[in-house]
Coordinates of C-alpha atoms in Angstrom, one line a residue:
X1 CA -16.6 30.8 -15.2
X2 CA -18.5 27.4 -15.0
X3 CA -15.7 25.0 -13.4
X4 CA -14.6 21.9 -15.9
X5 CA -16.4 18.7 -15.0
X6 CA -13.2 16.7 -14.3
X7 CA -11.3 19.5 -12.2
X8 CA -14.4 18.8 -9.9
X9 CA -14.2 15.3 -10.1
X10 CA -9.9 15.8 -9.5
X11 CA -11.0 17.9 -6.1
X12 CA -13.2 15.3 -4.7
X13 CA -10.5 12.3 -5.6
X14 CA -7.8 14.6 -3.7
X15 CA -9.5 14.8 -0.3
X16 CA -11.0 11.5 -0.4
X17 CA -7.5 10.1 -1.1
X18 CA -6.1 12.7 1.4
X19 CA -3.6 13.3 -0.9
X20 CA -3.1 13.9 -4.9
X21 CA -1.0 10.9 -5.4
X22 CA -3.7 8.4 -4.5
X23 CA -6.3 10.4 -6.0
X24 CA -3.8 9.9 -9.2
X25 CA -3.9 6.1 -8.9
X26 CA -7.4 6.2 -8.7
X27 CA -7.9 8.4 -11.9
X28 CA -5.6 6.7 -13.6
X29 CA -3.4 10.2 -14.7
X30 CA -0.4 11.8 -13.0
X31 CA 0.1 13.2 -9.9
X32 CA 1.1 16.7 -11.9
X33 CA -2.3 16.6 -14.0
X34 CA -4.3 16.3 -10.7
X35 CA -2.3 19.0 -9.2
X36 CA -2.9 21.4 -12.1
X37 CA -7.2 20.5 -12.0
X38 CA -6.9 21.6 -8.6
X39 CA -5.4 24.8 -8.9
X40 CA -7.7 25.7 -12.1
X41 CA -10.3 25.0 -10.1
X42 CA -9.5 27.0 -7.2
X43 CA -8.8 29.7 -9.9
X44 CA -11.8 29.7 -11.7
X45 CA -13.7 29.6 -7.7
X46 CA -11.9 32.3 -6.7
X47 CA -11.1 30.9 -3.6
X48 CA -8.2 28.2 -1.8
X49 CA -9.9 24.5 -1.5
X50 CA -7.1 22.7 -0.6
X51 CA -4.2 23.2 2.6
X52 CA -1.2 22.0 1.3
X53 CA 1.4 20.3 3.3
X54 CA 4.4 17.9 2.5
X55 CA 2.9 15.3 4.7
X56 CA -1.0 15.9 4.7
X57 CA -3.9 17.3 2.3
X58 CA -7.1 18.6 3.6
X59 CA -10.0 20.8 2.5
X60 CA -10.3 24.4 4.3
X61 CA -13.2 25.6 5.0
X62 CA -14.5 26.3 1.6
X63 CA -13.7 23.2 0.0
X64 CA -15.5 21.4 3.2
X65 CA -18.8 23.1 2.2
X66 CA -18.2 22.3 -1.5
X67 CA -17.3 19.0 -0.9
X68 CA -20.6 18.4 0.7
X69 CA -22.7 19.8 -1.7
X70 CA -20.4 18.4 -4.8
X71 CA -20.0 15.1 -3.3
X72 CA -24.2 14.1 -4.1
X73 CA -24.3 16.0 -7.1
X74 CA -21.3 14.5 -8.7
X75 CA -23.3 11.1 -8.3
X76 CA -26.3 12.3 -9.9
X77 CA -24.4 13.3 -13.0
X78 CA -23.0 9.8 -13.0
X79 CA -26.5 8.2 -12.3
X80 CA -28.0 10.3 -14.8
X81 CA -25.4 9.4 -17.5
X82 CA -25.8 5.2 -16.2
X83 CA -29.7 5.3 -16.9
X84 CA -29.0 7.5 -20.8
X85 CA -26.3 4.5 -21.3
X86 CA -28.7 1.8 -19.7
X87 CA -31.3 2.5 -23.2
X88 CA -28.4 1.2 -25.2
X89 CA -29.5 -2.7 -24.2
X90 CA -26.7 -3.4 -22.2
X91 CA -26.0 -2.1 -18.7
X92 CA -22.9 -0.2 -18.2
X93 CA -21.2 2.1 -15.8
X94 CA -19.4 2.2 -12.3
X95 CA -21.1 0.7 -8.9
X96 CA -18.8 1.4 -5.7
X97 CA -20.2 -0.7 -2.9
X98 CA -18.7 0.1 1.0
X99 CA -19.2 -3.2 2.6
X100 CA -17.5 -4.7 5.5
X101 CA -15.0 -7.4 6.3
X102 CA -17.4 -9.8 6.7
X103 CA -19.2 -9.5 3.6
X104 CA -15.8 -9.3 1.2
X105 CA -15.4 -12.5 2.6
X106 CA -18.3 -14.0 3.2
X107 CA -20.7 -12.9 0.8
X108 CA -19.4 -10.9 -2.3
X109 CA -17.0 -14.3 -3.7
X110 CA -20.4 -15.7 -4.1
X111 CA -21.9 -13.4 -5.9
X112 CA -19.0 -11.0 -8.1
X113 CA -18.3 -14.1 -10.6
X114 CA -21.6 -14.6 -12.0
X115 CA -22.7 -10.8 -11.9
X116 CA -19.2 -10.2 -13.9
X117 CA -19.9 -12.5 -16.0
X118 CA -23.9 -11.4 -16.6
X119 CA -22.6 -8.0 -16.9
X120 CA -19.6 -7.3 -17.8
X121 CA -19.7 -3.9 -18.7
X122 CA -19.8 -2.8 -15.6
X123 CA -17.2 -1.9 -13.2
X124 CA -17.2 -3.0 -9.7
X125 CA -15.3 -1.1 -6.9
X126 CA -15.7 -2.1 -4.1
X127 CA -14.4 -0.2 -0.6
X128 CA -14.0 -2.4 2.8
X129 CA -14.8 -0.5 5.9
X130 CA -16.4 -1.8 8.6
X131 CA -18.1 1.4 10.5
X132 CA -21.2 2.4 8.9
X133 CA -21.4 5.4 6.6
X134 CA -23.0 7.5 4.8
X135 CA -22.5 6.0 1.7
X136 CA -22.8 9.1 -0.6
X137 CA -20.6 10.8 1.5
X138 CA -18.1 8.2 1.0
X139 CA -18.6 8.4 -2.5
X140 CA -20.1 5.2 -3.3
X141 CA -23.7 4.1 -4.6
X142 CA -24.2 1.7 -1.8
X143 CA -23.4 -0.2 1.1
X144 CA -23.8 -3.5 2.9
X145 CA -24.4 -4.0 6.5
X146 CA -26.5 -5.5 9.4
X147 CA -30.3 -4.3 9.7
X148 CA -29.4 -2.7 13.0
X149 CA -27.1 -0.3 11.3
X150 CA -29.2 0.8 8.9
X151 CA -31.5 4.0 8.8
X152 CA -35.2 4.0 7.9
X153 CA -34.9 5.8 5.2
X154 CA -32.6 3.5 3.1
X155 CA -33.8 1.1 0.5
X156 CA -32.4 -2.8 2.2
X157 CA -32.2 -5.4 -0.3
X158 CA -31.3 -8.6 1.4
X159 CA -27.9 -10.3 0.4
X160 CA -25.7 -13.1 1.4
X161 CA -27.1 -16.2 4.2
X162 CA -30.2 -14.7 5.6
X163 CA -29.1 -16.1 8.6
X164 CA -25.9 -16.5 10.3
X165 CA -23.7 -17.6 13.7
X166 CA -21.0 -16.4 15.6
X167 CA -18.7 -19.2 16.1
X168 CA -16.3 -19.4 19.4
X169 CA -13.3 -22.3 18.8
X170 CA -9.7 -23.0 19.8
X171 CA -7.1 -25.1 18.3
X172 CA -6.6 -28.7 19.7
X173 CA -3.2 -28.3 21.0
X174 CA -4.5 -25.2 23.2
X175 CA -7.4 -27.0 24.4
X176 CA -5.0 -29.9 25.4
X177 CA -2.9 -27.1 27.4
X178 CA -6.0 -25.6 28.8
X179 CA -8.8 -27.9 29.3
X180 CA -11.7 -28.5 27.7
X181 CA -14.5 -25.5 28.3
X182 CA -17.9 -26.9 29.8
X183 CA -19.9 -24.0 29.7
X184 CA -19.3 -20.4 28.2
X185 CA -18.5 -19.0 31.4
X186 CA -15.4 -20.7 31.8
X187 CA -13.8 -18.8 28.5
X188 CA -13.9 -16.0 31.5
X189 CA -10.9 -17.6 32.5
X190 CA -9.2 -18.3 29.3
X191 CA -6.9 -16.7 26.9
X192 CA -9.3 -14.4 24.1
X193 CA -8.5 -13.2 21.1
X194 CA -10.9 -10.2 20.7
X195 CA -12.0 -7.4 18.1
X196 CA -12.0 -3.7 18.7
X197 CA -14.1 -1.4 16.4
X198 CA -12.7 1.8 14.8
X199 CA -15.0 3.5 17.4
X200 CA -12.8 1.7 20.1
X201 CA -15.4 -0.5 21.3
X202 CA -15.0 -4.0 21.6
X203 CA -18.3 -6.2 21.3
X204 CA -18.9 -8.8 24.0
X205 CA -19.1 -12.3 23.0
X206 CA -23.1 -13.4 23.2
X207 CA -24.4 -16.8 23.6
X208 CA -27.9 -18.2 23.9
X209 CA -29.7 -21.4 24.3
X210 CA -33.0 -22.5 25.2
X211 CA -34.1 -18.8 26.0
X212 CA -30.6 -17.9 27.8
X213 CA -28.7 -15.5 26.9
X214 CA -25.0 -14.5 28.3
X215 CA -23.1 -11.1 27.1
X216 CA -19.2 -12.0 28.4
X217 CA -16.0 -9.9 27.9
X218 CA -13.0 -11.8 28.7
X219 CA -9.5 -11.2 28.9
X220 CA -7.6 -10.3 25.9
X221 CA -4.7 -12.1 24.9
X222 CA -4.9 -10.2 21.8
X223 CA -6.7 -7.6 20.3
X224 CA -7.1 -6.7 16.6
X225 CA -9.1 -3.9 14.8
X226 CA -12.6 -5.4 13.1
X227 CA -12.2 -5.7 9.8
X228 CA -9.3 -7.9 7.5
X229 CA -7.1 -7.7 10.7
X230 CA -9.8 -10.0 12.1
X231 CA -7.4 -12.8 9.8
X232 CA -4.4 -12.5 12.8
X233 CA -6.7 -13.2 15.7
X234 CA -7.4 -16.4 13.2
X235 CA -4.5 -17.4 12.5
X236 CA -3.4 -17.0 16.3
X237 CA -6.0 -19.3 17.0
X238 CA -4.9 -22.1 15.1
X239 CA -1.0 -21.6 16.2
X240 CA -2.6 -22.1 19.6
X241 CA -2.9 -18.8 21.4
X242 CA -5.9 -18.4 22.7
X243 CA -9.7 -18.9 21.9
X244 CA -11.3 -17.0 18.8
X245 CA -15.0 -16.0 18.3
X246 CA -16.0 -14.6 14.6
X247 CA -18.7 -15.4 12.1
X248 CA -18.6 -19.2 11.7
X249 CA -18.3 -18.6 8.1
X250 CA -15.0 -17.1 8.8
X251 CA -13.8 -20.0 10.5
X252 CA -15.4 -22.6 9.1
X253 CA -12.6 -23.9 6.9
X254 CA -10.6 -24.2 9.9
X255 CA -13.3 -26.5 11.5
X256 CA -14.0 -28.2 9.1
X257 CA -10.1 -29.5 8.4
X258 CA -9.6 -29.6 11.7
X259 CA -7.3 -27.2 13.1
X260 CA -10.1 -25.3 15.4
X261 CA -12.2 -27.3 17.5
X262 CA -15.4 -26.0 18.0
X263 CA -16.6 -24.2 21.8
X264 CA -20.1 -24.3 23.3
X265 CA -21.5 -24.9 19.6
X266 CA -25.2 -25.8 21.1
X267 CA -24.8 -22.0 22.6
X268 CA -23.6 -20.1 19.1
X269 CA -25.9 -17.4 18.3
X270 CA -28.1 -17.0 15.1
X271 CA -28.5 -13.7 13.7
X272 CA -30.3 -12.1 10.3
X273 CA -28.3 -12.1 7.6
X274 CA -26.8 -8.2 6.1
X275 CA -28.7 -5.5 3.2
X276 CA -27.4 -4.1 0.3
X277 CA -28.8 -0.5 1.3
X278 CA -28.8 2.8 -0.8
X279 CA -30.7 6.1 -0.1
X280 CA -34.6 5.7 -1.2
X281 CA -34.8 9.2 -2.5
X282 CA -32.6 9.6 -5.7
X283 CA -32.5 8.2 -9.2
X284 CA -31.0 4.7 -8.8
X285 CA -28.1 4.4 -11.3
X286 CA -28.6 1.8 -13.6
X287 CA -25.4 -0.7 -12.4
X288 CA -26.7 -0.9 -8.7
X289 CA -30.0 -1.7 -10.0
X290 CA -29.2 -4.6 -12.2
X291 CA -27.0 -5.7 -9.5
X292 CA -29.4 -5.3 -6.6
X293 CA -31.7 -7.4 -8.9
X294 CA -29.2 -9.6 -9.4
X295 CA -28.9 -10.3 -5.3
X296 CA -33.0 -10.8 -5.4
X297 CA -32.6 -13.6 -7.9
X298 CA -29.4 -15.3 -7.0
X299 CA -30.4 -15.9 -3.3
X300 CA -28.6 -19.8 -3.6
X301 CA -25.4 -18.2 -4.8
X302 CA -25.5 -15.3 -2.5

């Protein structure tokens, strides 16, 4: 028996949910509907997908190896179906972007409004994770992320500031406490508010100027995980705590009203600007092209 399109579609939702009542949120049906498509599915295989407990969900083996193979092929059907529904004039469909912190907040607010409003049709979900991925895996149609990240055979559309600075900057009333810092060296023996990656690393703070370059890892004061808990090491900043370093994007409302004081400014580094990037060799669904195309012409707004 040929499994039903949306049982497969109800399997996938499960383990990416790791569980049937977010995978029910997402599809917008009950938990008990989701659990039946399962179990029809895993009937009509002939085989368990799913391990079952009151506190977990997880693929065995076999649903693992389908998931894999599913997982691309499901996206194909709903590129395929994008690009039939594109030939009735107006663009329509689903795009699900993974992007990071950084760019939820530093590039897509400039960019969502005017593509909602030039397509409207569409439906954007977007999915903030800052550790690179493979974006089909993940289930989305593409991804945004620094040019070192990405792999050679991915399609990179530039988006956003083509180029950016990390900012380092403290709150008055701190600097008052501590001193003033003369040269980055110095933070070395200040309070730091630092970043740790999902992967557990923690990237050093890197300054240039006039062909220098210093790579520094202070002391923590605090650490938070990359990503929107990035906001806290902010926030601590201005009540005082320590010294902060982040895109200057990310705290440039904070300089600019005054409650961070900027650090070393003639030694912030530049850096490229991040990609939209999507796998070069597959059929590219209708809603990420109009909205890659969008990026191209919008490069004021982006």
């Amino acid at each position: 028996m040929t499994p039903d399109l949306n049982h497969l579609h109800a399997f996938v939702a499960v383990i990416q949910a790791q569980g049937f009542r977010g995978a029910a949120r997402h599809l917008g049906v009950s938990p008990s509907a989701v659990s039946d498509a399962v179990r029809h599915l895993e009937e009509d295989v002939g085989v368990r997908l799913v391990n079952r407990t009151t506190r977990s969900v997880s693929p065995t083996e076999a649903g693992r190896r389908l998931l894999e193979r599913l997982v691309p092929a499901l996206n194909e059907v709903t590129q395929a179906l994008d690009t039939v529904g594109s030939l009735r004039g107006t663009p329509a469909g689903t795009l699900r972007l993974n992007v990071p912190a950084s760019a939820l907040k530093l590039v897509l607010p400039a960019i969502v409004p005017g593509f909602r409003a030039a397509y409207p049709n569409i439906l954007l979900e977007v999915i903030a994770q800052d550790s690179f991925v493979d974006v089909l895996a993940a289930g989305c149609d593409a991804g945004i992320r620094y040019g070192e990240s990405l792999d050679q055979d991915m399609i990179a559309v530039p988006i956003g500031p083509r180029v950016q600075h990390f900012a380092c900057a403290a709150a008055p009333a701190y600097l008052q406490r501590r001193g003033p810092v003369a040269h980055p060296r110095e933070l070395m023996d200040h309070e730091c508010l630092r970043v740790r990656f999902e992967s557990g690393s923690m990237p050093p703070w890197e300054f240039q100027r006039e062909g220098e370059s210093l790579r520094l890892n202070p002391a923590a004061a605090l650490i938070v995980q990359a990503g929107a808990a990035a906001e806290l090491a902010v926030d601590a900043a201005v009540a005082g705590m320590g010294v902060v370093y982040l895109f200057k994007g990310w705290l440039q409302p904070h300089l600019d009203s005054g409650a961070l004081v900027p650090i070393a400014e003639d030694w912030w580094p530049r850096f490229p600007g991040p990609f939209l990037y999507y796998p070069g060799h597959r059929l590219v669904p209708e809603p990420l092209r109009v909205f890659a195309d969008f990026a191209r012409a919008h490069p004021s707004t982006c």
